[in-house]
Each structure stands twice: as structure tokens, then as C-alpha cells.
CSV table of C-alpha atoms in Angstrom, one decimal:
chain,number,residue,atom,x,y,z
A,277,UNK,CA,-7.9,-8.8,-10.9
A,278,UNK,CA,-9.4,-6.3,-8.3
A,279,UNK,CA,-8.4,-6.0,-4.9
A,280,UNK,CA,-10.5,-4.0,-2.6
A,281,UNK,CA,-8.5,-2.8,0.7
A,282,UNK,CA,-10.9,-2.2,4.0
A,283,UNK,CA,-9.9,-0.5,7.5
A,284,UNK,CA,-11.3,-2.5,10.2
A,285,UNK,CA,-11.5,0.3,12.4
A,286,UNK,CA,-12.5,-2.4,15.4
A,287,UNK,CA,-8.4,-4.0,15.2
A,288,UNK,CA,-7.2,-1.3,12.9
A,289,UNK,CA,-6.3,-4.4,10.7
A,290,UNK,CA,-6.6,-4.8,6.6
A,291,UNK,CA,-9.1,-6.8,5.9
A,292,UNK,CA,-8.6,-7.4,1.7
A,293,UNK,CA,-11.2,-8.5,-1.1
A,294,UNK,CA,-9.7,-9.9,-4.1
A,295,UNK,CA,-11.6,-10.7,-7.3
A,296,UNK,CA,-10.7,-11.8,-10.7
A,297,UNK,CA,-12.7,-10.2,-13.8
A,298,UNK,CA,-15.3,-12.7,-13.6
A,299,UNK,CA,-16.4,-12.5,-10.5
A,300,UNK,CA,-14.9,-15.2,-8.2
A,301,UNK,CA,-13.2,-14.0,-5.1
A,302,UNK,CA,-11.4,-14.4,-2.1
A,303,UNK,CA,-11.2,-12.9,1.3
A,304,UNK,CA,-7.1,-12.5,2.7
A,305,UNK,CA,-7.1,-12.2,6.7
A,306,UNK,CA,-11.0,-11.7,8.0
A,307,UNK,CA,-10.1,-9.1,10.8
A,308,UNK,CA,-13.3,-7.9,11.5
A,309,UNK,CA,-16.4,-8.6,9.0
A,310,UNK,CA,-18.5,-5.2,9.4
A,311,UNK,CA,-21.3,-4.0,7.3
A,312,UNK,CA,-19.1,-2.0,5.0
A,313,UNK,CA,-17.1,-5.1,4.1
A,314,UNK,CA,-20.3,-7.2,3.1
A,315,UNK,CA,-21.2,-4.6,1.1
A,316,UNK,CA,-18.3,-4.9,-0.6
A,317,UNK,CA,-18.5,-8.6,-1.3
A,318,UNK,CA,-22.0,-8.4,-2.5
A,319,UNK,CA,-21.6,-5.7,-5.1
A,320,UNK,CA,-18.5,-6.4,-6.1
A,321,UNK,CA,-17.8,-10.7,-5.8
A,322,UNK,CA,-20.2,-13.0,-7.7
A,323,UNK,CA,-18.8,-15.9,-5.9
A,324,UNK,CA,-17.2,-16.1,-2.5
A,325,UNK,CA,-14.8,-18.9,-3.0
A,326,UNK,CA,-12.3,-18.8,-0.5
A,327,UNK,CA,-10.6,-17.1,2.6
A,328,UNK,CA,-6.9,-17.0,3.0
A,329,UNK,CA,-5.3,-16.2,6.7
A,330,UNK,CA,-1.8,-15.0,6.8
A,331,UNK,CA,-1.3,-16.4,10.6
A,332,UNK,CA,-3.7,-17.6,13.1
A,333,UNK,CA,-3.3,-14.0,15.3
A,334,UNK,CA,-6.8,-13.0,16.4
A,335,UNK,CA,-6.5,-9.9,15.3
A,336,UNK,CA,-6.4,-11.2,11.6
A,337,UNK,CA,-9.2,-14.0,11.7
A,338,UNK,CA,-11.7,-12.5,14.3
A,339,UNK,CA,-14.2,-12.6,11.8
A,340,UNK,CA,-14.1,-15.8,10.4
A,341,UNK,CA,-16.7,-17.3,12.3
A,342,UNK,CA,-19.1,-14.0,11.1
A,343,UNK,CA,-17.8,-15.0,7.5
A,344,UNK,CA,-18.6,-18.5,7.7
A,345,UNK,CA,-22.1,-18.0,9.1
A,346,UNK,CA,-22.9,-16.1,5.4
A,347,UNK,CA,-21.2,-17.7,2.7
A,348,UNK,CA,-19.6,-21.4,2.0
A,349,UNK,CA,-15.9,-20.8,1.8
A,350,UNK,CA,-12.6,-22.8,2.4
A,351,UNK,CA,-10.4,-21.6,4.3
A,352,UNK,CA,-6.5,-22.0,3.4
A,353,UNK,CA,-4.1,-21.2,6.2
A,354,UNK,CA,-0.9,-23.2,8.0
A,355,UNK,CA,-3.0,-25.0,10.4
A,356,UNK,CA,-6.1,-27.6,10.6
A,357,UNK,CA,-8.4,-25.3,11.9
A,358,UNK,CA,-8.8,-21.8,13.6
A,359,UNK,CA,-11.4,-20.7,15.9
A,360,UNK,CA,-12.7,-23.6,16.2
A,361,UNK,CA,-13.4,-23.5,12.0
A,362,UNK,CA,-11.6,-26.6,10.0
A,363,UNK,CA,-9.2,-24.8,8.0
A,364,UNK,CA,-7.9,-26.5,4.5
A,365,UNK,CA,-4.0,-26.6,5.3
A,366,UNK,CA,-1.6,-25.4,3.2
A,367,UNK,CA,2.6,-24.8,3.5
A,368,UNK,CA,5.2,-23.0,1.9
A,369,UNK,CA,5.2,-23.6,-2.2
A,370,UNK,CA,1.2,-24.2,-2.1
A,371,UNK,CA,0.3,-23.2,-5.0
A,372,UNK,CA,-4.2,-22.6,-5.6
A,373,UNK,CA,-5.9,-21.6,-8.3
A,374,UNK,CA,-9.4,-19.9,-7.5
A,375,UNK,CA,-11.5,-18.9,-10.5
A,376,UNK,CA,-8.3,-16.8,-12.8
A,377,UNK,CA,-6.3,-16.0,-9.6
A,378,UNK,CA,-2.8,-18.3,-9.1
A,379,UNK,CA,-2.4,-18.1,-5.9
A,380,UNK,CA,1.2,-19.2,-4.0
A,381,UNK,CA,2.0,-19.6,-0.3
A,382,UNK,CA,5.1,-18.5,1.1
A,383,UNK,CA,6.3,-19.3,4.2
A,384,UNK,CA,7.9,-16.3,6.2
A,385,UNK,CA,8.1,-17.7,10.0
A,386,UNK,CA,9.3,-15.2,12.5
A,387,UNK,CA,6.1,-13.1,13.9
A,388,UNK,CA,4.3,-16.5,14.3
A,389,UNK,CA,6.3,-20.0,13.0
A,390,UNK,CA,2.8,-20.4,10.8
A,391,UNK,CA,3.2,-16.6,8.9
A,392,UNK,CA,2.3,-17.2,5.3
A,393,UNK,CA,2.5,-14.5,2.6
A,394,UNK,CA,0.3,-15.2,-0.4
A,395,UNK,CA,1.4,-13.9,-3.8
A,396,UNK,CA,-1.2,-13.2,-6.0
A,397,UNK,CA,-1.3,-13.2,-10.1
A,398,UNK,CA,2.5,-12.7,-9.3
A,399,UNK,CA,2.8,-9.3,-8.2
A,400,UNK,CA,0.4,-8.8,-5.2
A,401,UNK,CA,2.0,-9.7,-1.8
A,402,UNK,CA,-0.6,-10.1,0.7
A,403,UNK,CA,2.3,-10.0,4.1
A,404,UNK,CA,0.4,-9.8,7.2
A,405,UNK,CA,2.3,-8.5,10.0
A,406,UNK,CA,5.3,-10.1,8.2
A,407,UNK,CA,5.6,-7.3,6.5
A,408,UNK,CA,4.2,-3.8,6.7
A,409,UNK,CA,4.7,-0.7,5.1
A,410,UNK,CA,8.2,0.8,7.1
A,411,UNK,CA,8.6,-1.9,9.2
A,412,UNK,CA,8.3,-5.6,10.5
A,413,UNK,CA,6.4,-7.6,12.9
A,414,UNK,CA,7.0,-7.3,16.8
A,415,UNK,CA,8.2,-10.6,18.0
A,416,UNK,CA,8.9,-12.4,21.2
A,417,UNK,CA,13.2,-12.9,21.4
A,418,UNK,CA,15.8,-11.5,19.3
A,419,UNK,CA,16.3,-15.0,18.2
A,420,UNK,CA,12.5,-15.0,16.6
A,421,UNK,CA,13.7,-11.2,14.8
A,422,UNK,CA,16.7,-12.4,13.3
A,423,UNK,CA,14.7,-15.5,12.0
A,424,UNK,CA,11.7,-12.7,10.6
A,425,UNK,CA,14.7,-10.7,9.2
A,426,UNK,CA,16.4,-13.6,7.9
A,427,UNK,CA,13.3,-15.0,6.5
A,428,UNK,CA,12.4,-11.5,4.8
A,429,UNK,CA,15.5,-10.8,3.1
A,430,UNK,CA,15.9,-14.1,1.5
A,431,UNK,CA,12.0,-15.2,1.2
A,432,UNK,CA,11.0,-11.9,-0.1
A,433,UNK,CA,13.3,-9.2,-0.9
A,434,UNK,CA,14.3,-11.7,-3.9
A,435,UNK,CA,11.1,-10.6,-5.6
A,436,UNK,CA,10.9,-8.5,-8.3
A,437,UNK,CA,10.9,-4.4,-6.9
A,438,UNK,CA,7.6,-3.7,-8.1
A,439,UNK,CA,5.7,-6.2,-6.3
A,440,UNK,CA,3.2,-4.8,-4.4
A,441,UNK,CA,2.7,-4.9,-0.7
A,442,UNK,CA,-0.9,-5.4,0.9
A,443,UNK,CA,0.1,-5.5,4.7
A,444,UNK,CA,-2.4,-6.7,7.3
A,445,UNK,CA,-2.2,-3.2,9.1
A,446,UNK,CA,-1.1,0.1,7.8
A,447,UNK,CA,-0.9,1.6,4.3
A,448,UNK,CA,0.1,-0.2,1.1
A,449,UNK,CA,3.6,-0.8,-0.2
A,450,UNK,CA,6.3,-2.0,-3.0
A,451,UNK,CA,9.0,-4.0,-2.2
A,452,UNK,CA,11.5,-1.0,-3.8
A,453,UNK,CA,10.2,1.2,-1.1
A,454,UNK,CA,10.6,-1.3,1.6
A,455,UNK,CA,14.2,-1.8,0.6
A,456,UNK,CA,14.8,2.0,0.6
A,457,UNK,CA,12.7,2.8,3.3
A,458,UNK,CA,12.2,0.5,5.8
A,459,UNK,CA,13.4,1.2,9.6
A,460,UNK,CA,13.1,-2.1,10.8
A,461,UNK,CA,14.9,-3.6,7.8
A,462,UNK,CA,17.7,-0.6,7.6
A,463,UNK,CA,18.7,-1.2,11.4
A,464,UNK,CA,18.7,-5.1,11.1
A,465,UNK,CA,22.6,-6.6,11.4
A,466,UNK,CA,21.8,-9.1,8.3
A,467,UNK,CA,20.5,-6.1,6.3
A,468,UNK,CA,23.9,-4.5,6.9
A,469,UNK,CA,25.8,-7.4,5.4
A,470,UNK,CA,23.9,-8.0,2.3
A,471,UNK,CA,24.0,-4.7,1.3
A,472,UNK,CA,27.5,-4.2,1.9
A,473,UNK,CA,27.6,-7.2,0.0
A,474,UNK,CA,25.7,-5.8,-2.8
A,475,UNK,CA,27.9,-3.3,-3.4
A,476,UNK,CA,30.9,-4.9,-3.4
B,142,UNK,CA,-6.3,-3.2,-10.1
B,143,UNK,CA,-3.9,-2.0,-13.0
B,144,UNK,CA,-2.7,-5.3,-14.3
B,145,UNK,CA,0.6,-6.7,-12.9
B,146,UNK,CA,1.8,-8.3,-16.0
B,147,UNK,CA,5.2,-7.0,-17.3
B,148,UNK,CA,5.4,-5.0,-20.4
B,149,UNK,CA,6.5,-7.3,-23.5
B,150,UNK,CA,9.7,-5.5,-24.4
B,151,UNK,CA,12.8,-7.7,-23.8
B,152,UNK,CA,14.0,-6.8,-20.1
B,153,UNK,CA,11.3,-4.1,-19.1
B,154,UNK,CA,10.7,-4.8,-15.7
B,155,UNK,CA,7.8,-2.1,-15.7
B,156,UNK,CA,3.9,-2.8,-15.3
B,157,UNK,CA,1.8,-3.6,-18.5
B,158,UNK,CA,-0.3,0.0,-19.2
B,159,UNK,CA,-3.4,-2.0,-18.7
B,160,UNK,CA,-4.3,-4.8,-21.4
B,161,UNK,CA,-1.9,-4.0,-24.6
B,162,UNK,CA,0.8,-6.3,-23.6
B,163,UNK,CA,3.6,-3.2,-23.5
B,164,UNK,CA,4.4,-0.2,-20.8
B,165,UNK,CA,3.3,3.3,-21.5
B,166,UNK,CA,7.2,3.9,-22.5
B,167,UNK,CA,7.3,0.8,-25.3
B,168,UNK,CA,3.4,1.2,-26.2
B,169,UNK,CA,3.5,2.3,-30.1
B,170,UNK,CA,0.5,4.4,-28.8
B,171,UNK,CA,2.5,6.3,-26.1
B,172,UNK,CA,0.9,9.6,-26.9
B,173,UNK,CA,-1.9,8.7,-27.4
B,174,UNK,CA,-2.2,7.1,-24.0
B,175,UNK,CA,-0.8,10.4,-22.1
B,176,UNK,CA,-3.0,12.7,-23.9
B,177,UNK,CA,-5.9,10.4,-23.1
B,178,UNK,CA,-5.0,10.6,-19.6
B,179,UNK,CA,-4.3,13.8,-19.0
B,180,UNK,CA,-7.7,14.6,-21.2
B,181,UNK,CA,-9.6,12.6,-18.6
B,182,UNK,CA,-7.8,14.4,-15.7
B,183,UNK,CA,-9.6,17.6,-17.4
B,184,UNK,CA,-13.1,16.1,-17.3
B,185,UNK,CA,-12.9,14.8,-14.1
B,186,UNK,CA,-13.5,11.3,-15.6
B,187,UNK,CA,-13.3,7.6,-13.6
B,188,UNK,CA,-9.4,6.6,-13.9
B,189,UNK,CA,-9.4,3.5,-13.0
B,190,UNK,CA,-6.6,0.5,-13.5
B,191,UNK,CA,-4.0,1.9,-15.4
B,192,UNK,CA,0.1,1.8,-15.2
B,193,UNK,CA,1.6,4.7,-16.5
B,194,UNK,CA,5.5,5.0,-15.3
B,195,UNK,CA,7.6,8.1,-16.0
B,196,UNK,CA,5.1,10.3,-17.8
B,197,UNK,CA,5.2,14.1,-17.3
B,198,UNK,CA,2.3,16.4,-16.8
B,199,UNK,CA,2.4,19.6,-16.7
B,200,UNK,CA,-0.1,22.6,-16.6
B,201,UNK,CA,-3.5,20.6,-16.1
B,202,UNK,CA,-6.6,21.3,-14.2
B,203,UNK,CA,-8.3,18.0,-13.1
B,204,UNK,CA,-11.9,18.0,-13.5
B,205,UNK,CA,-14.3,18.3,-10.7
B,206,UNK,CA,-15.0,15.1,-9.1
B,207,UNK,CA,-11.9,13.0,-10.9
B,208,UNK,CA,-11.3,9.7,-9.4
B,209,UNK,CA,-8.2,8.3,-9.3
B,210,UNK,CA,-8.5,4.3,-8.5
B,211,UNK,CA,-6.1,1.4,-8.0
B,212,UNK,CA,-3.5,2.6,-10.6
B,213,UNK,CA,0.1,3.2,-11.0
B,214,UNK,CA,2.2,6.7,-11.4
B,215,UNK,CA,5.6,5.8,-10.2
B,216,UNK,CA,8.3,8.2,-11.7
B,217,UNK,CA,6.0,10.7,-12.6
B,218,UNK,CA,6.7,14.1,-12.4
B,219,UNK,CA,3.8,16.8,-12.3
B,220,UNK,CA,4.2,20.0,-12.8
B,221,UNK,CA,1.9,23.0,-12.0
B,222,UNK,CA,-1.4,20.7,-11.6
B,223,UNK,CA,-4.0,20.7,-9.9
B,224,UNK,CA,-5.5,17.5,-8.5
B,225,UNK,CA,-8.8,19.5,-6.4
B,226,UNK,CA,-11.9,18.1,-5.1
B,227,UNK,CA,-10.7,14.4,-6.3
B,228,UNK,CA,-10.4,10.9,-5.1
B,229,UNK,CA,-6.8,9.0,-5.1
B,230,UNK,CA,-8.1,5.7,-4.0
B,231,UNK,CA,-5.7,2.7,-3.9
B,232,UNK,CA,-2.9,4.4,-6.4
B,233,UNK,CA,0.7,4.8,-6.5
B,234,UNK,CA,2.6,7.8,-7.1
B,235,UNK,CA,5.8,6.4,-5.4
B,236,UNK,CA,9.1,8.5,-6.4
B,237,UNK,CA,6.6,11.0,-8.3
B,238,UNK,CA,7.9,14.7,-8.6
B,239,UNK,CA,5.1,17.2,-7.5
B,240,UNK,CA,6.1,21.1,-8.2
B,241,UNK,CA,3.8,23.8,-7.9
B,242,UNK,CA,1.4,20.9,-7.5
B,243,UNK,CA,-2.4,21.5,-5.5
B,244,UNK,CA,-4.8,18.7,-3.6
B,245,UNK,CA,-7.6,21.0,-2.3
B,246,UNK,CA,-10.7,19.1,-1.1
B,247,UNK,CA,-9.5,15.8,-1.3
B,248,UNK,CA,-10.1,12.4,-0.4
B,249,UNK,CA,-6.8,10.0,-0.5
B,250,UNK,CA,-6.9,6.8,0.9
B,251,UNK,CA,-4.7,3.8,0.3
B,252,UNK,CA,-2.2,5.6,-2.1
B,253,UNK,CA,1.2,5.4,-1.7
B,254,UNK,CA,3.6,8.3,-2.3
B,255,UNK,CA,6.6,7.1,-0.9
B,256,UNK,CA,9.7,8.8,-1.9
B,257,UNK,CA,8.2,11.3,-3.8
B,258,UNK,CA,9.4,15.2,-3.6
B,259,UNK,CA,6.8,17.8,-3.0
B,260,UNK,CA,8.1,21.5,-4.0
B,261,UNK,CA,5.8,24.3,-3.4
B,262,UNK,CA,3.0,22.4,-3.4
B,263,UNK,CA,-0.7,22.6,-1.5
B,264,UNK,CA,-2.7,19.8,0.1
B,265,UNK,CA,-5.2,21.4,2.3
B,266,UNK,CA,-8.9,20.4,3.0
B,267,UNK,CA,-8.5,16.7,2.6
B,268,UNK,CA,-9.0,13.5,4.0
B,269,UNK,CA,-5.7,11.7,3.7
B,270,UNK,CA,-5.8,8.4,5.6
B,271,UNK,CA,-4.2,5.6,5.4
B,272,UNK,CA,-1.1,6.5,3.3
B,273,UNK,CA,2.8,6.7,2.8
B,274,UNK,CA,4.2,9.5,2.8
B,275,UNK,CA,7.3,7.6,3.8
B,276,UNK,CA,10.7,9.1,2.9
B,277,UNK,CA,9.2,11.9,1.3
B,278,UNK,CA,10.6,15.2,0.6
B,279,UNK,CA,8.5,18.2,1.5
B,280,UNK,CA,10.1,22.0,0.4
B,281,UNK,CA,8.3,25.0,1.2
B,282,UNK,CA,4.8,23.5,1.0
B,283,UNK,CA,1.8,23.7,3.2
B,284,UNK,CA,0.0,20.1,4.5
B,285,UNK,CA,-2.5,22.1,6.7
B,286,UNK,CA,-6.0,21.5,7.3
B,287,UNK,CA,-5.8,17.8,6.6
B,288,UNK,CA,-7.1,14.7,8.1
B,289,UNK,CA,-3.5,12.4,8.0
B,290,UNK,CA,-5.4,9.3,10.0
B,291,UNK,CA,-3.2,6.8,10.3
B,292,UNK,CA,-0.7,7.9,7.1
B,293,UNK,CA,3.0,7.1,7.5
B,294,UNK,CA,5.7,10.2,7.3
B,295,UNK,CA,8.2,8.0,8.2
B,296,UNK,CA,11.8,8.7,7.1
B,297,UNK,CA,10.8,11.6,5.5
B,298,UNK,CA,12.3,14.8,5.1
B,299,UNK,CA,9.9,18.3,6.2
B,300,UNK,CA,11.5,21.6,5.4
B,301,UNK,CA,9.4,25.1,5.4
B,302,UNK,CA,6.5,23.1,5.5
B,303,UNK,CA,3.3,23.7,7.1
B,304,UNK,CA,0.9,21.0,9.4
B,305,UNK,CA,-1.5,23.2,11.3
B,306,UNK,CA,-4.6,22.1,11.9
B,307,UNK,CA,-4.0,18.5,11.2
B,308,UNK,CA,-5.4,15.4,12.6
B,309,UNK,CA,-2.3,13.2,13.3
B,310,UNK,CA,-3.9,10.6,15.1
B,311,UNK,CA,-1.9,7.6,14.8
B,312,UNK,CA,0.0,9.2,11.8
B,313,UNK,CA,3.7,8.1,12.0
B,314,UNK,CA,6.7,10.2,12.0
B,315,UNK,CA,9.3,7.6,13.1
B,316,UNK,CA,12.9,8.8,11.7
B,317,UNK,CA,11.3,11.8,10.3
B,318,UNK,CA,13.5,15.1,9.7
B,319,UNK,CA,11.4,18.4,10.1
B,320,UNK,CA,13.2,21.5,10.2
B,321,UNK,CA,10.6,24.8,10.5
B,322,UNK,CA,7.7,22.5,10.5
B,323,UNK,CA,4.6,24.2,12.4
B,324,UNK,CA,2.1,21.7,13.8
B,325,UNK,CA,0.3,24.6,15.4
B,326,UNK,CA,-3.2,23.6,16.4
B,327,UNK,CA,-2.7,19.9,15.5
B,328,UNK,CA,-2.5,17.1,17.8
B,329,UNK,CA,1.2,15.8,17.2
B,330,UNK,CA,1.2,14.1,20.6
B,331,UNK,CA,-1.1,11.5,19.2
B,332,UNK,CA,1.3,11.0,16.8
B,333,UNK,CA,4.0,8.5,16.7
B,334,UNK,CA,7.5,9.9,16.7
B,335,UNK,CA,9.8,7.6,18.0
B,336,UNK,CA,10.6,4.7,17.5
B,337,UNK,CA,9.8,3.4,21.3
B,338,UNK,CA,6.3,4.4,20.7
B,339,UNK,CA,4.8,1.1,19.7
B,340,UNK,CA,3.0,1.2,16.3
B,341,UNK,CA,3.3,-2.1,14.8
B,342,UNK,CA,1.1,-4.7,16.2
């Protein structure tokens, strides 16, 4: 597996390409599909198979119409369509297979009640705003951050340490360094009591 | 992408080093695999998709134009080594030890050295965007003359250290702890400090 991470400097959103070693990939969350990023797909991706979207945020699917215009894809995310582009639906425990890649949805509501985080080959977490690299997604009410924290600790933090973290903005992560080092997570009530409870 | 397979050895919870099935620590090839490493630091070769946990590296001279790309150095600690004029594309060197360590002329992006201790050490002339820095430790080192774009400091820990001349546009400092930290003729008030300064989306 090979995944390339791109800067949409347009949203300042990660825009990810993910291949297996024969050539079949996917795109995760279509920010913003800029020259750079097509000249990614056609050196590196023999066959465009499939687009995943974390949420339905624009910020993370603006260019799915630009992506759709190129190459025959299907799109996988938590709703029928996006954009006016029929999605293929999928919920949490979904699992896909696309060429060598095993691909598993994850639902983590709390940013948006549709968040998915895709784990990849087992190891690669593909968050979204879910997740990012020192903290967590802005929401709307406490109620929605104690549901995102909730959802975090016992939807993700359960993972293995060394999973790594491709977030849709910011630099890359492992869950170990999240648990050690994120703000968001550290100040959280519910964060508190489970790693009081840890230790006792 | 250095394979995310675990290594073979009953309860080894670290990365396969690439295809053999086993860590670099339970590979029956372990030296082997460092020396071939650190030999391909010296030549300034491609190294690409490997897992290496733990190693130690002292006393080398990377190669002009080494490449670095989508790997994995967690643990590692290197000593008096010199990482100029190379590319750390997409790697991990999270909880790394870097002493007496130098990144002159560089281009980083996507790496990750979160947690990691920098003693003494140089990185000056780079482009560094796009990374964690987050919870690091920097002792008497000098970060000047860098392009930190968008790179996280977050929870870390700057003593003695030098950021003059930086870009810190959008770099993030939330929770940081800098004591004699000079950011003269940088731009620290496009960076993020606190925490009411929005920088999640």
C-alpha cells in the first residue's frame, strides 16, 4: 500500500491517494482536485476505483464533481448522494475491499452525526475532522463534544497505539501520540475518568 | 508506505521492517538491516518504506540528496548525524532522540516528530511544513531560518532555543512552554498560540 498525502492549499484540507502495489486506488476526502493532485493519480494509480468521504462538509468533498467529470469512480460515504453526485452508502462496520486494500468504516458521530473514519489494511486511520493531529473537531453544543469525545475514546482510542493518523487537515499522527498529546482530548471530563481509571 | 503488518514474534506489537514478516529488533538479519541503512544514509540513496524501531545511529553523514520517504523511526536515537540537503517526506521519527543532530537545507513535509527530544541540534535552511513537532523537547538548539508552514509545536517544551527568521504562518504553539526562545525577525503573530485562536476547522 502507498498513500500519497496532498495540501489543498485552496481549503488547507488533506486530500489523500491510496494505492495498493498493483495499482488500484482510491481517493479519501476530495477537498480540492488541483493539478498537482492529478498528477499524482496519473503517475502513480493505474486504476481509479473509488472515492471515500469522511463527512459531507464541503470543505472535504468540493472536488468531487471535478473528480467525477475525469474518472469513473464510486463514491462510498454515510449518505445517498453529495453535491448533487449519488454516493454508494455505507455505515459503521462496512467493510470494502478495492483491488488488495480492506477497507472498514467506522462511525465516529460528533463533528457531523454522518463522520466516518476509514481504516485501511488495518493500521491507516483516515479521521477527517474527527480526529486531527493535537486536537478534535469544533462542534456546535457541548452536548455534540461530549458525544465526539465519547465517540473517540471508545471508537478509536481502543486501537492498537501504532495506528496511524491521516487527518483531513493538519499534519499526520499515531494514536500513542494523540493519547499523550492531545489538548482537546487531555482537557475533556471523560478523558479524565478513564485514565484515572486506567491507573487504578 | 512501510508495511503495517505486525512483526511475527509472539506479542510484538511493532511494525513489520518491510516484507520479512519480523521487526528490525526480531529480524535474524538485524545488523544487517541497520548497516544497510545507515550505508544508504551515506550515499544519499532513496529510503523508501521501511520500519525500523529503536535503532541507534550515531556518527553518520547522509549523502547529498538522501530521501527519506513514508517510513518509520520511532524510538530511535541519533547521535552526532547529519541529515543535510535531504528530503523527510511522509516519515515518522516520533519519540526519536536527536543529540548533536544537523537538518541544513532541508525539505520536511508530512513527518511526524512528536515527542521527540532535540539536544544541541541544528535545523536551519529548511522547508519544514506541515509537521508535528508536538510535545517535543528542544535544549539549547537553533530552529532558525526555517519555513515551519503550518507545523504543530503544540505541547512542546523550548528551552535556549533559537526561531529567528522563521515563517510561522499558521504554525501552532498551543500549550507550548518556551523559556529564552528568540523569534526575532519571525512573524510569531501569525502564529497560533492560544488556545482561543481558532485553528481547527
Amino acid at each position: 500500500m502507498k498513500i500519497y498525502p496532498h495540501l489543498s492549499t485552496e481549503r488547507l484540507a488533506n486530500v489523500y491517494l491510496v494505492t495498493d502495489d498493483e495499482g488500484t486506488g482510491l481517493i479519501v476526502d476530495p477537498a480540492h482536485i488541483d493539478k498537482e493532485i492529478i498528477e499524482h493519480i496519473e503517475s502513480c494509480c493505474r486504476n481509479l476505483a473509488a472515492v471515500l468521504i469522511t463527512h459531507r462538509h464541503v470543505t472535504h468533498t468540493e472536488g468531487l464533481g471535478t473528480l467525477t467529470k475525469i474518472y469513473s469512480v464510486d463514491i462510498y460515504a454515510a449518505s445517498d448522494e453529495i453535491n448533487g453526485i449519488k454516493c454508494r452508502r455505507i455505515s459503521d462496520g462496512s467493510r470494502l475491499r478495492i483491488g488488495n486494500l480492506d477497507i472498514e468504516a467506522i462511525s465516529v458521530p460528533g463533528h457531523s452525526m454522518d463522520s466516518l473514519v476509514y481504516r485501511i489494511n488495518g493500521g491507516a486511520l483516515f479521521t477527517g475532522d474527527t480526529l486531527l493531529s493535537g486536537s478534535i473537531a469544533t462542534t456546535h453544543s457541548h452536548i455534540e463534544k461530549e458525544l465526539l469525545v465519547h465517540s473517540i475514546c471508545t471508537r478509536l482510542l481502543t486501537l492498537p497505539d501504532t495506528a496511524i493518523i491521516y487527518p483531513g487537515h493538519g499534519a499526520l499522527s499515531k494514536l500513542r501520540i494523540e493519547k499523550m498529546f492531545n489538548h482537546d482530548l487531555l482537557e475533556s471530563a471523560e478523558w479524565d475518568t478513564r485514565s484515572l481509571k486506567a491507573r487504578i | 508506505m512501510f508495511p503495517l503488518t505486525r512483526c511475527s514474534a509472539e506479542g510484538c506489537p511493532a511494525f513489520a521492517y518491510k516484507d520479512t514478516g519480523y521487526c528490525y529488533h526480531h529480524n535474524p538479519d538485524k545488523e544487517a538491516i541497520l548497516s544497510g541503512f545507515i550505508s544508504n544514509l551515506e550515499k544519499g540513496n532513496l529510503i523508501r518504506d521501511i520500519s525500523i524501531v529503536n535503532a541507534e545511529v550515531r556518527n553518520v553523514r547522509a549523502g547529498k540528496g538522501l530521501c527519506i520517504m513514508a517510513s518509520n523511526f520511532s524510538f530511535t536515537v541519533f547521535e552526532d548525524t547529519a541529515f543535510d540537503t535531504s528530503s523527510i517526506i511522509e516519515s515518522f521519527f516520533d519519540y526519536c532522540i536527536f543529540r548533536r543532530c544537523t537538518f541544513i537545507g532541508d525539505d520536511i513535509r508530512y513527518s511526524v516528530f512528536a515527542g521527540s527530544s532535540f539536544i544541541d541540534c541544528r535545523i536551519n535552511d529548511s522547508t519544514v511544513i506541515h509537521n508535528s513537532f508536538m510535545g517535543i523537547d528542544a535544549n539549547n538548539s537553533d530552529f532558525s531560518s526555517n519555513d515551519f508552514y503550518f507545523s504543530n509545536f503544540s505541547l512542546s517544551k523550548l528551552v535556549d532555543t533559537s526561531m529567528e527568521d522563521c515563517n510561522l504562518k499558521r504554525t501552532n504553539f498551543r500549550a507550548a512552554m518556551t523559556k529564552n526562545v528568540s523569534f526575532r525577525y519571525s512573524n510569531p503573530e501569525e502564529a497560533f498560540f492560544r488556545k482561543e485562536e481558532g485553528y481547527t476547522i
